[in-house]
Amino acid sequence: KAGVTQTPRYLIKTRGQQVTLSCSPISGHRSVSWYQQTPGQGLQFLFEYFSETQRNKGNFPGRFSGRQFSNSRSEMNVSTLELGDSALYLCASRRRGVEAETQYFGPGTRLLVL
Amino acid sequence: DQQVKQNSPSLSVQEGRISILNCDYTNSMFDYFLWYKKYPAEGPTFLISISSIKDKNEDGRFTVFLNKSAKHLSLHIVPSQPGDSAVYFCAAGGSNYKLTFGKGTLLTVNP
């Protein structure tokens, strides 16, 4: 079974621009979560989508938004980019395991804002 | 407020010995805990998880211990191998499926 895929892998943008990142979950997984990883803050939760509905949201400004399609693929959009948005953006799809709701991560999109 | 803490930013261990990675949490509402391993420029890879109703889970060389009264969990890797060198994150989850991560511990296993 293919893993979580994310596109693009690398992206360079300038301040004020907007960006859209894409994530395809593992086949059969209906939940997609997004995380931001920065050196100073570690991995921080952005939001989660399930069956095209946002079910959970982290403490990020409204410039960060997302959506999920009927095939469970998800996109994340960041508008009016700031230098501090430079980070590794990770998406994860989730399934119920024996012990826990386990999230499986994609390779991430490295965003650099200049 | 950091709800999940990994107080050791790094750990160095000899090949063949035991690696013990520690994690503390403050929120007693967490239902389950997971450990992930991460190489640079890659996404985290799931290693092992444990439900809050258990105190131990084992998978091959990896064992996770949970002490709920102390709000502490640890990951034991025995024996440690050079390929285990990576950043290890502990994460905690609850009914909202949101994972809260620690800031990670860099494990270096020396040949």
Short mmCIF file of C-alpha atoms in Angstrom, two decimals:
data_model
loop_
_atom_site.label_atom_id
_atom_site.label_comp_id
_atom_site.label_asym_id
_atom_site.label_seq_id
_atom_site.Cartn_x
_atom_site.Cartn_y
_atom_site.Cartn_z
CA LYS A 1 0.00 0.00 0.00
CA ALA A 2 1.41 3.38 -0.97
CA GLY A 3 2.19 5.79 1.84
CA VAL A 4 1.13 9.38 2.33
CA THR A 5 2.32 11.54 -0.55
CA GLN A 6 2.85 15.28 -0.54
CA THR A 7 3.51 17.68 -3.37
CA PRO A 8 5.54 19.65 -4.02
CA ARG A 9 8.49 18.51 -1.91
CA TYR A 10 10.22 21.90 -2.00
CA LEU A 11 8.92 25.38 -2.59
CA ILE A 12 10.39 28.88 -2.56
CA LYS A 13 8.09 31.86 -2.28
CA THR A 14 8.42 35.54 -1.40
CA ARG A 15 6.67 37.47 1.32
CA GLY A 16 3.09 38.39 0.51
CA GLN A 17 2.54 35.51 -1.90
CA GLN A 18 0.23 32.63 -1.27
CA VAL A 19 0.93 28.92 -1.52
CA THR A 20 -1.07 25.71 -1.86
CA LEU A 21 0.28 22.34 -0.68
CA SER A 22 -1.24 19.00 -1.51
CA CYS A 23 -1.53 15.73 0.39
CA SER A 24 -2.84 12.32 -0.65
CA PRO A 25 -3.52 10.00 2.27
CA ILE A 26 -2.98 6.27 2.42
CA SER A 27 -5.69 4.51 0.47
CA GLY A 28 -8.71 3.93 2.68
CA HIS A 29 -7.75 6.54 5.25
CA ARG A 30 -10.33 9.29 5.53
CA SER A 31 -8.66 11.58 8.02
CA VAL A 32 -5.90 14.01 7.09
CA SER A 33 -4.07 16.21 9.57
CA TRP A 34 -1.56 18.94 8.88
CA TYR A 35 1.42 19.91 11.04
CA GLN A 36 4.07 22.58 10.85
CA GLN A 37 7.61 21.77 11.94
CA THR A 38 10.08 24.51 12.75
CA PRO A 39 13.39 24.24 14.63
CA GLY A 40 12.19 26.37 17.51
CA GLN A 41 8.65 25.08 17.96
CA GLY A 42 8.85 21.45 16.95
CA LEU A 43 5.78 19.86 15.37
CA GLN A 44 2.62 21.88 15.80
CA PHE A 45 -0.88 20.85 14.83
CA LEU A 46 -2.57 22.97 12.18
CA PHE A 47 -5.90 21.24 11.47
CA GLU A 48 -7.61 17.95 10.75
CA TYR A 49 -10.09 17.02 8.06
CA PHE A 50 -12.40 14.05 7.99
CA SER A 51 -14.93 13.37 5.25
CA GLU A 52 -14.39 16.85 3.78
CA THR A 53 -15.09 18.59 7.10
CA GLN A 54 -12.61 20.38 9.31
CA ARG A 55 -12.95 18.72 12.70
CA ASN A 56 -10.14 20.28 14.63
CA LYS A 57 -7.98 23.37 14.41
CA GLY A 58 -4.75 24.42 16.07
CA ASN A 59 -3.64 27.87 17.15
CA PHE A 60 -2.67 29.32 13.82
CA PRO A 61 -3.90 32.55 12.19
CA GLY A 62 -6.63 32.57 9.59
CA ARG A 63 -4.03 32.87 6.84
CA PHE A 64 -3.70 29.11 7.18
CA SER A 65 -6.62 27.22 5.69
CA GLY A 66 -7.33 23.86 4.20
CA ARG A 67 -9.86 21.68 2.55
CA GLN A 68 -10.47 18.05 1.79
CA PHE A 69 -11.96 16.52 -1.32
CA SER A 70 -14.33 13.61 -1.71
CA ASN A 71 -11.40 11.28 -2.52
CA SER A 72 -9.82 12.28 0.85
CA ARG A 73 -7.02 14.24 -0.79
CA SER A 74 -6.35 17.46 1.08
CA GLU A 75 -4.88 20.84 0.31
CA MET A 76 -3.46 23.44 2.64
CA ASN A 77 -3.27 27.09 1.70
CA VAL A 78 -1.25 29.85 3.29
CA SER A 79 -2.01 33.39 2.17
CA THR A 80 0.07 36.53 2.57
CA LEU A 81 3.21 34.57 3.38
CA GLU A 82 5.53 35.80 6.11
CA LEU A 83 9.18 34.94 6.69
CA GLY A 84 8.17 32.98 9.78
CA ASP A 85 6.08 30.63 7.68
CA SER A 86 9.27 28.98 6.44
CA ALA A 87 8.96 25.44 7.74
CA LEU A 88 8.46 21.79 6.92
CA TYR A 89 4.75 21.16 6.43
CA LEU A 90 3.71 17.60 7.16
CA CYS A 91 0.46 15.87 6.55
CA ALA A 92 -0.63 12.64 8.14
CA SER A 93 -3.43 10.18 7.59
CA ARG A 94 -4.88 8.21 10.45
CA ARG A 95 -6.17 4.76 11.15
CA ARG A 96 -7.20 2.96 14.30
CA GLY A 97 -4.45 0.60 15.52
CA VAL A 98 -4.44 -1.95 18.32
CA GLU A 99 -3.14 0.58 20.83
CA ALA A 100 -4.00 3.96 19.44
CA GLU A 101 -5.24 6.16 16.64
CA THR A 102 -2.02 6.05 14.65
CA GLN A 103 -1.06 8.81 12.27
CA TYR A 104 1.22 8.09 9.35
CA PHE A 105 3.18 10.99 7.96
CA GLY A 106 4.17 11.97 4.47
CA PRO A 107 7.66 13.21 3.59
CA GLY A 108 6.64 16.84 3.97
CA THR A 109 6.86 19.99 1.88
CA ARG A 110 9.77 22.24 2.69
CA LEU A 111 8.63 25.86 2.26
CA LEU A 112 11.12 28.70 2.20
CA VAL A 113 9.78 32.24 2.28
CA LEU A 114 12.21 34.94 1.15
CA ASP B 1 2.27 25.69 27.85
CA GLN B 2 4.22 22.66 26.72
CA GLN B 3 2.05 19.66 27.46
CA VAL B 4 4.56 17.09 26.24
CA LYS B 5 8.19 17.50 27.18
CA GLN B 6 11.33 15.71 26.14
CA ASN B 7 13.91 17.18 28.48
CA SER B 8 16.98 15.65 26.85
CA PRO B 9 17.74 17.28 23.51
CA SER B 10 20.35 14.63 22.75
CA LEU B 11 21.56 11.20 23.83
CA SER B 12 24.65 9.26 22.79
CA VAL B 13 24.86 5.48 23.19
CA GLN B 14 27.28 2.71 22.19
CA GLU B 15 26.13 0.16 19.66
CA GLY B 16 24.67 -2.90 21.36
CA ARG B 17 23.74 -1.05 24.55
CA ILE B 18 20.32 0.12 25.63
CA SER B 19 18.94 3.52 24.60
CA ILE B 20 16.37 5.05 26.94
CA LEU B 21 14.43 8.05 25.71
CA ASN B 22 12.17 9.87 28.14
CA CYS B 23 9.04 11.92 27.85
CA ASP B 24 6.85 13.71 30.39
CA TYR B 25 3.34 15.05 29.95
CA THR B 26 1.03 17.24 31.94
CA ASN B 27 -2.44 16.56 30.55
CA SER B 28 -4.06 13.60 32.24
CA MET B 29 -6.72 13.48 29.51
CA PHE B 30 -4.36 11.98 26.94
CA ASP B 31 -5.66 8.56 25.85
CA TYR B 32 -2.65 7.21 24.02
CA PHE B 33 0.98 7.89 23.32
CA LEU B 34 3.16 7.27 20.30
CA TRP B 35 6.83 7.36 19.46
CA TYR B 36 8.10 8.50 16.09
CA LYS B 37 11.55 8.44 14.54
CA LYS B 38 12.60 11.16 12.15
CA TYR B 39 15.50 11.53 9.74
CA PRO B 40 16.37 14.95 8.32
CA ALA B 41 14.20 16.05 5.40
CA GLU B 42 11.77 13.16 5.93
CA GLY B 43 8.45 12.83 7.66
CA PRO B 44 8.25 11.13 11.07
CA THR B 45 8.02 7.34 10.95
CA PHE B 46 5.72 5.63 13.43
CA LEU B 47 7.53 3.27 15.79
CA ILE B 48 5.29 2.13 18.60
CA SER B 49 2.28 3.25 20.59
CA ILE B 50 0.67 2.56 23.94
CA SER B 51 -2.82 3.04 25.25
CA SER B 52 -3.25 4.84 28.55
CA ILE B 53 -4.76 1.71 30.08
CA LYS B 54 -1.52 -0.22 29.68
CA ASP B 55 1.89 0.21 31.23
CA LYS B 56 4.03 -1.59 28.67
CA ASN B 57 4.05 -2.40 24.99
CA GLU B 58 6.77 -4.23 23.14
CA ASP B 59 7.59 -4.57 19.46
CA GLY B 60 10.88 -6.22 18.60
CA ARG B 61 13.76 -4.11 19.89
CA PHE B 62 11.40 -1.33 20.97
CA THR B 63 9.53 -1.22 24.28
CA VAL B 64 7.47 1.66 25.57
CA PHE B 65 6.73 2.03 29.27
CA LEU B 66 3.99 4.24 30.66
CA ASN B 67 3.80 5.44 34.27
CA LYS B 68 0.51 7.25 34.52
CA SER B 69 0.92 8.35 38.13
CA ALA B 70 4.18 10.07 37.23
CA LYS B 71 2.88 11.20 33.81
CA HIS B 72 5.99 9.75 32.29
CA LEU B 73 6.75 7.45 29.41
CA SER B 74 9.95 6.06 28.05
CA LEU B 75 11.15 4.26 24.94
CA HIS B 76 13.74 1.54 25.33
CA ILE B 77 15.73 0.35 22.33
CA VAL B 78 17.68 -2.86 22.89
CA PRO B 79 20.16 -3.48 21.39
CA SER B 80 20.87 -0.09 19.87
CA GLN B 81 22.15 -0.03 16.30
CA PRO B 82 23.85 2.75 14.30
CA GLY B 83 20.79 2.88 12.02
CA ASP B 84 18.74 3.95 15.03
CA SER B 85 20.49 7.31 14.99
CA ALA B 86 17.73 9.87 14.39
CA VAL B 87 15.50 12.33 16.20
CA TYR B 88 12.85 10.64 18.32
CA PHE B 89 9.57 12.37 19.09
CA CYS B 90 7.02 11.33 21.62
CA ALA B 91 3.43 12.36 20.95
CA ALA B 92 0.22 12.21 22.93
CA GLY B 93 -3.32 12.03 21.65
CA GLY B 94 -6.85 12.15 22.95
CA SER B 95 -10.42 11.98 21.80
CA ASN B 96 -9.97 14.86 19.34
CA TYR B 97 -7.27 12.91 17.43
CA LYS B 98 -4.92 15.89 17.60
CA LEU B 99 -1.35 14.83 18.39
CA THR B 100 0.74 16.95 20.73
CA PHE B 101 4.45 16.42 20.19
CA GLY B 102 7.51 16.85 22.32
CA LYS B 103 10.44 18.74 20.80
CA GLY B 104 12.43 15.61 20.15
CA THR B 105 15.61 13.90 21.31
CA LEU B 106 18.53 13.36 18.95
CA LEU B 107 19.83 9.82 19.46
CA THR B 108 23.32 9.00 18.24
CA VAL B 109 24.39 5.37 18.31
CA ASN B 110 28.16 5.06 18.00
CA PRO B 111 29.66 1.97 16.32
#
